Amino acid sequence: MEVKLWNDKRERELLESYADLYAIIKATEKLERAYVRDLVSAVDYEAECLKLISQFNSLSSSLAGAVTVPRFVQAYRLDCPAALNRLLQSGVPATVELRAASNSSAPAATAASAAAIAHCVQTFITAMDAVKLNMLANDQVRPLLQDVATSMARLGPLLPPDFEGKVKVNEWLGKLHKMGAADELTEQQARQLNFDLDSAYSAFLAALPASM
C-alpha cells in the first residue's frame, strides 16, 4: 500500500523545505564541532559556515508563516546547540567573531562591530545569490547593491573610501542609475557583476583582521 506524504504540490514543497532546514541545521552542528576539534581549517570553515548561514536565512524566511525554527527543532527533537547558536544567535562564523573580539578592547564595541560585520556579510551574500538566480532587472539588483554600499559605509574606518569593494559597488550603482527600472543586465554584465561582487567580498573578508 502506497503512503502519500502530501496531498498537493504545496504540501510537497513544504515538506521538502523542512527536509532542507533539517539538513542545514545538522550540517552546521557538524561543522561547528569539526572546527572546535581543529578538523577543518579556519578558511574552509568560514566559507562553508557563511554558505550555511545564507541558506538558513533564506529558508527560514520563506518558512516564517509555516513554522518557527525553535518549534521545528522541538518537533523534530534536534539536539544541535552549536548550530542554533551560530544560526540564530550569532549570525556570523566563529572566525569573524574572533577577529572582532581580538581587535576591539571594549565589549560594547566588539558587539557593535560583530553586528555590523554580520549585516555586511549578509548583504553581500544576498546580492551575489540574486545575480546567480538571474534576478537581473534594475529594480531587483539596484536595491541590493545599495544595501551592500550602505552596510560597508556603516563600518566606518574599517573600510577606507578608496576600498576596492566600495569603488566597484558605487561604479555599478552609477551604471544602474542610468537604466530604467525594468531594464535587465545582459549576460555579460551579469557575469561581470558577479565577478566584481565576489572580488569585493573577498577583499572585505581580508580587510577584517588588520583593519578593525
Short mmCIF file of C-alpha atoms in Angstrom, two decimals:
data_model
loop_
_atom_site.label_atom_id
_atom_site.label_comp_id
_atom_site.label_asym_id
_atom_site.label_seq_id
_atom_site.Cartn_x
_atom_site.Cartn_y
_atom_site.Cartn_z
CA MET A 1 0.00 0.00 0.00
CA GLU A 2 1.38 3.36 -1.04
CA VAL A 3 1.57 6.00 1.67
CA LYS A 4 1.24 9.59 0.46
CA LEU A 5 3.18 12.17 2.45
CA TRP A 6 1.40 15.10 0.77
CA ASN A 7 -1.87 15.87 -0.91
CA ASP A 8 -0.77 18.56 -3.33
CA LYS A 9 2.24 20.39 -4.70
CA ARG A 10 2.22 22.97 -1.93
CA GLU A 11 2.43 20.34 0.80
CA ARG A 12 5.21 18.56 -1.06
CA GLU A 13 7.25 21.76 -1.34
CA LEU A 14 6.71 22.47 2.36
CA LEU A 15 7.98 19.03 3.34
CA GLU A 16 10.99 19.46 1.04
CA SER A 17 11.73 22.78 2.74
CA TYR A 18 11.51 21.07 6.14
CA ALA A 19 13.99 18.46 4.92
CA ASP A 20 16.36 21.19 3.72
CA LEU A 21 16.10 23.05 7.03
CA TYR A 22 16.81 19.85 8.95
CA ALA A 23 19.87 19.17 6.79
CA ILE A 24 21.22 22.72 7.19
CA ILE A 25 20.93 22.61 10.99
CA LYS A 26 22.60 19.19 11.20
CA ALA A 27 25.36 20.23 8.80
CA THR A 28 26.05 23.39 10.81
CA GLU A 29 26.27 21.39 14.03
CA LYS A 30 28.81 19.02 12.47
CA LEU A 31 30.79 21.92 11.04
CA GLU A 32 30.93 23.71 14.41
CA ARG A 33 32.15 20.57 16.15
CA ALA A 34 34.74 19.92 13.46
CA TYR A 35 36.06 23.48 13.81
CA VAL A 36 36.31 23.20 17.62
CA ARG A 37 38.22 19.94 17.23
CA ASP A 38 40.55 21.51 14.66
CA LEU A 39 39.41 19.07 11.98
CA VAL A 40 38.79 21.83 9.44
CA SER A 41 40.88 24.89 8.59
CA ALA A 42 39.65 28.36 9.53
CA VAL A 43 39.41 29.32 5.86
CA ASP A 44 37.33 26.30 4.87
CA TYR A 45 35.20 26.63 8.00
CA GLU A 46 34.40 30.27 7.33
CA ALA A 47 33.48 29.71 3.68
CA GLU A 48 31.20 26.77 4.46
CA CYS A 49 29.68 28.47 7.51
CA LEU A 50 28.81 31.59 5.52
CA LYS A 51 27.10 29.45 2.91
CA LEU A 52 25.07 27.59 5.53
CA ILE A 53 24.08 30.83 7.28
CA SER A 54 22.94 32.31 3.97
CA GLN A 55 20.93 29.19 3.12
CA PHE A 56 19.41 29.12 6.60
CA ASN A 57 18.36 32.78 6.45
CA SER A 58 16.73 32.36 3.06
CA LEU A 59 14.92 29.18 4.02
CA SER A 60 13.78 30.30 7.48
CA SER A 61 12.37 33.48 5.94
CA SER A 62 10.35 31.50 3.41
CA LEU A 63 9.02 29.28 6.21
CA ALA A 64 8.13 32.15 8.53
CA GLY A 65 4.41 31.68 8.03
CA ALA A 66 4.54 27.90 8.45
CA VAL A 67 6.79 27.19 11.43
CA THR A 68 9.33 28.89 13.69
CA VAL A 69 12.81 27.44 13.98
CA PRO A 70 12.53 26.77 17.76
CA ARG A 71 9.25 24.92 17.22
CA PHE A 72 10.79 22.99 14.31
CA VAL A 73 13.76 21.97 16.46
CA GLN A 74 11.44 20.83 19.24
CA ALA A 75 9.12 18.93 16.92
CA TYR A 76 11.95 17.01 15.27
CA ARG A 77 13.93 16.61 18.50
CA LEU A 78 17.09 18.19 17.14
CA ASP A 79 19.93 18.33 19.64
CA CYS A 80 22.11 20.92 17.92
CA PRO A 81 23.07 23.65 20.41
CA ALA A 82 26.15 24.81 18.50
CA ALA A 83 24.20 25.13 15.26
CA LEU A 84 21.36 27.08 16.89
CA ASN A 85 23.83 29.45 18.49
CA ARG A 86 25.58 30.05 15.17
CA LEU A 87 22.42 30.36 13.07
CA LEU A 88 20.02 32.10 15.44
CA GLN A 89 22.14 34.00 17.94
CA SER A 90 25.44 34.89 16.25
CA GLY A 91 24.64 35.03 12.55
CA VAL A 92 28.34 35.07 11.61
CA PRO A 93 31.10 32.42 11.63
CA ALA A 94 33.18 32.00 14.79
CA THR A 95 36.23 33.22 12.88
CA VAL A 96 34.53 36.58 12.27
CA GLU A 97 33.60 36.88 15.94
CA LEU A 98 37.17 36.11 16.98
CA ARG A 99 38.59 38.76 14.67
CA ALA A 100 36.19 41.34 16.04
CA ALA A 101 37.00 40.43 19.65
CA SER A 102 40.77 40.38 19.19
CA ASN A 103 40.81 43.81 17.59
CA SER A 104 38.45 45.64 19.90
CA SER A 105 39.10 46.50 23.53
CA ALA A 106 35.56 47.35 24.65
CA PRO A 107 32.84 44.66 24.84
CA ALA A 108 30.20 47.07 23.50
CA ALA A 109 32.41 47.95 20.56
CA THR A 110 33.00 44.25 19.92
CA ALA A 111 29.28 43.55 19.82
CA ALA A 112 28.63 46.51 17.56
CA SER A 113 31.47 45.53 15.23
CA ALA A 114 30.29 41.93 15.03
CA ALA A 115 26.73 43.05 14.27
CA ALA A 116 27.90 45.45 11.56
CA ILE A 117 30.10 42.78 10.02
CA ALA A 118 27.26 40.24 10.13
CA HIS A 119 24.94 42.65 8.34
CA CYS A 120 27.55 43.43 5.69
CA VAL A 121 28.20 39.73 5.11
CA GLN A 122 24.51 39.11 4.60
CA THR A 123 24.08 41.98 2.14
CA PHE A 124 26.97 40.67 0.06
CA ILE A 125 25.64 37.11 0.06
CA THR A 126 22.10 38.24 -0.75
CA ALA A 127 23.32 40.31 -3.71
CA MET A 128 25.55 37.53 -5.06
CA ASP A 129 22.78 34.95 -4.71
CA ALA A 130 20.32 37.21 -6.53
CA VAL A 131 22.66 37.58 -9.51
CA LYS A 132 23.25 33.82 -9.61
CA LEU A 133 19.47 33.31 -9.62
CA ASN A 134 19.19 35.62 -12.65
CA MET A 135 17.41 38.41 -10.79
CA LEU A 136 18.85 40.90 -13.23
CA ALA A 137 16.25 43.66 -13.57
CA ASN A 138 17.41 47.07 -12.39
CA ASP A 139 14.67 47.29 -9.75
CA GLN A 140 15.86 43.94 -8.39
CA VAL A 141 19.62 44.47 -8.46
CA ARG A 142 19.95 48.12 -7.53
CA PRO A 143 18.32 47.95 -4.05
CA LEU A 144 20.57 45.01 -3.15
CA LEU A 145 23.72 46.83 -4.23
CA GLN A 146 22.55 49.90 -2.32
CA ASP A 147 22.26 47.71 0.78
CA VAL A 148 25.83 46.50 0.24
CA ALA A 149 27.10 50.07 -0.14
CA THR A 150 25.24 51.23 2.96
CA SER A 151 26.45 48.33 5.09
CA MET A 152 30.07 49.00 4.08
CA ALA A 153 29.67 52.70 4.87
CA ARG A 154 28.46 51.85 8.37
CA LEU A 155 31.72 50.04 9.11
CA GLY A 156 33.45 53.43 9.28
CA PRO A 157 37.27 53.33 9.49
CA LEU A 158 37.38 49.60 8.83
CA LEU A 159 36.96 50.29 5.11
CA PRO A 160 38.60 53.45 3.69
CA PRO A 161 36.82 55.50 0.97
CA ASP A 162 39.06 54.01 -1.73
CA PHE A 163 38.40 50.44 -0.60
CA GLU A 164 38.09 48.17 -3.64
CA GLY A 165 34.63 46.94 -2.72
CA LYS A 166 33.21 50.43 -2.22
CA VAL A 167 34.60 51.61 -5.53
CA LYS A 168 33.22 48.68 -7.52
CA VAL A 169 29.78 48.76 -5.93
CA ASN A 170 29.48 52.52 -6.43
CA GLU A 171 30.51 52.13 -10.07
CA TRP A 172 27.70 49.62 -10.59
CA LEU A 173 25.20 51.86 -8.81
CA GLY A 174 26.19 54.64 -11.20
CA LYS A 175 25.54 52.40 -14.20
CA LEU A 176 22.21 51.19 -12.85
CA HIS A 177 21.10 54.74 -12.08
CA LYS A 178 21.14 55.44 -15.82
CA MET A 179 18.92 52.43 -16.60
CA GLY A 180 15.16 52.11 -16.44
CA ALA A 181 13.55 50.12 -13.64
CA ALA A 182 12.59 47.21 -15.93
CA ASP A 183 15.88 47.18 -17.86
CA GLU A 184 17.87 43.99 -17.32
CA LEU A 185 21.59 43.35 -17.22
CA THR A 186 22.95 41.43 -20.17
CA GLU A 187 24.54 38.03 -19.67
CA GLN A 188 27.98 39.63 -19.95
CA GLN A 189 27.10 42.38 -17.45
CA ALA A 190 25.69 39.84 -15.01
CA ARG A 191 28.85 37.77 -15.25
CA GLN A 192 31.00 40.85 -14.61
CA LEU A 193 28.83 41.96 -11.68
CA ASN A 194 29.08 38.52 -10.11
CA PHE A 195 32.86 38.62 -10.51
CA ASP A 196 33.09 42.13 -9.04
CA LEU A 197 30.91 41.24 -6.06
CA ASP A 198 32.91 38.10 -5.39
CA SER A 199 36.17 40.08 -5.56
CA ALA A 200 34.78 42.82 -3.32
CA TYR A 201 33.53 40.27 -0.80
CA SER A 202 36.91 38.52 -0.68
CA ALA A 203 38.63 41.88 -0.18
CA PHE A 204 36.16 42.71 2.59
CA LEU A 205 36.89 39.49 4.47
CA ALA A 206 40.64 40.00 4.02
CA ALA A 207 40.35 43.52 5.50
CA LEU A 208 38.81 42.36 8.77
CA PRO A 209 41.88 41.09 10.69
CA ALA A 210 44.15 44.07 10.09
CA SER A 211 41.77 46.98 9.99
CA MET A 212 39.49 46.61 12.99
#
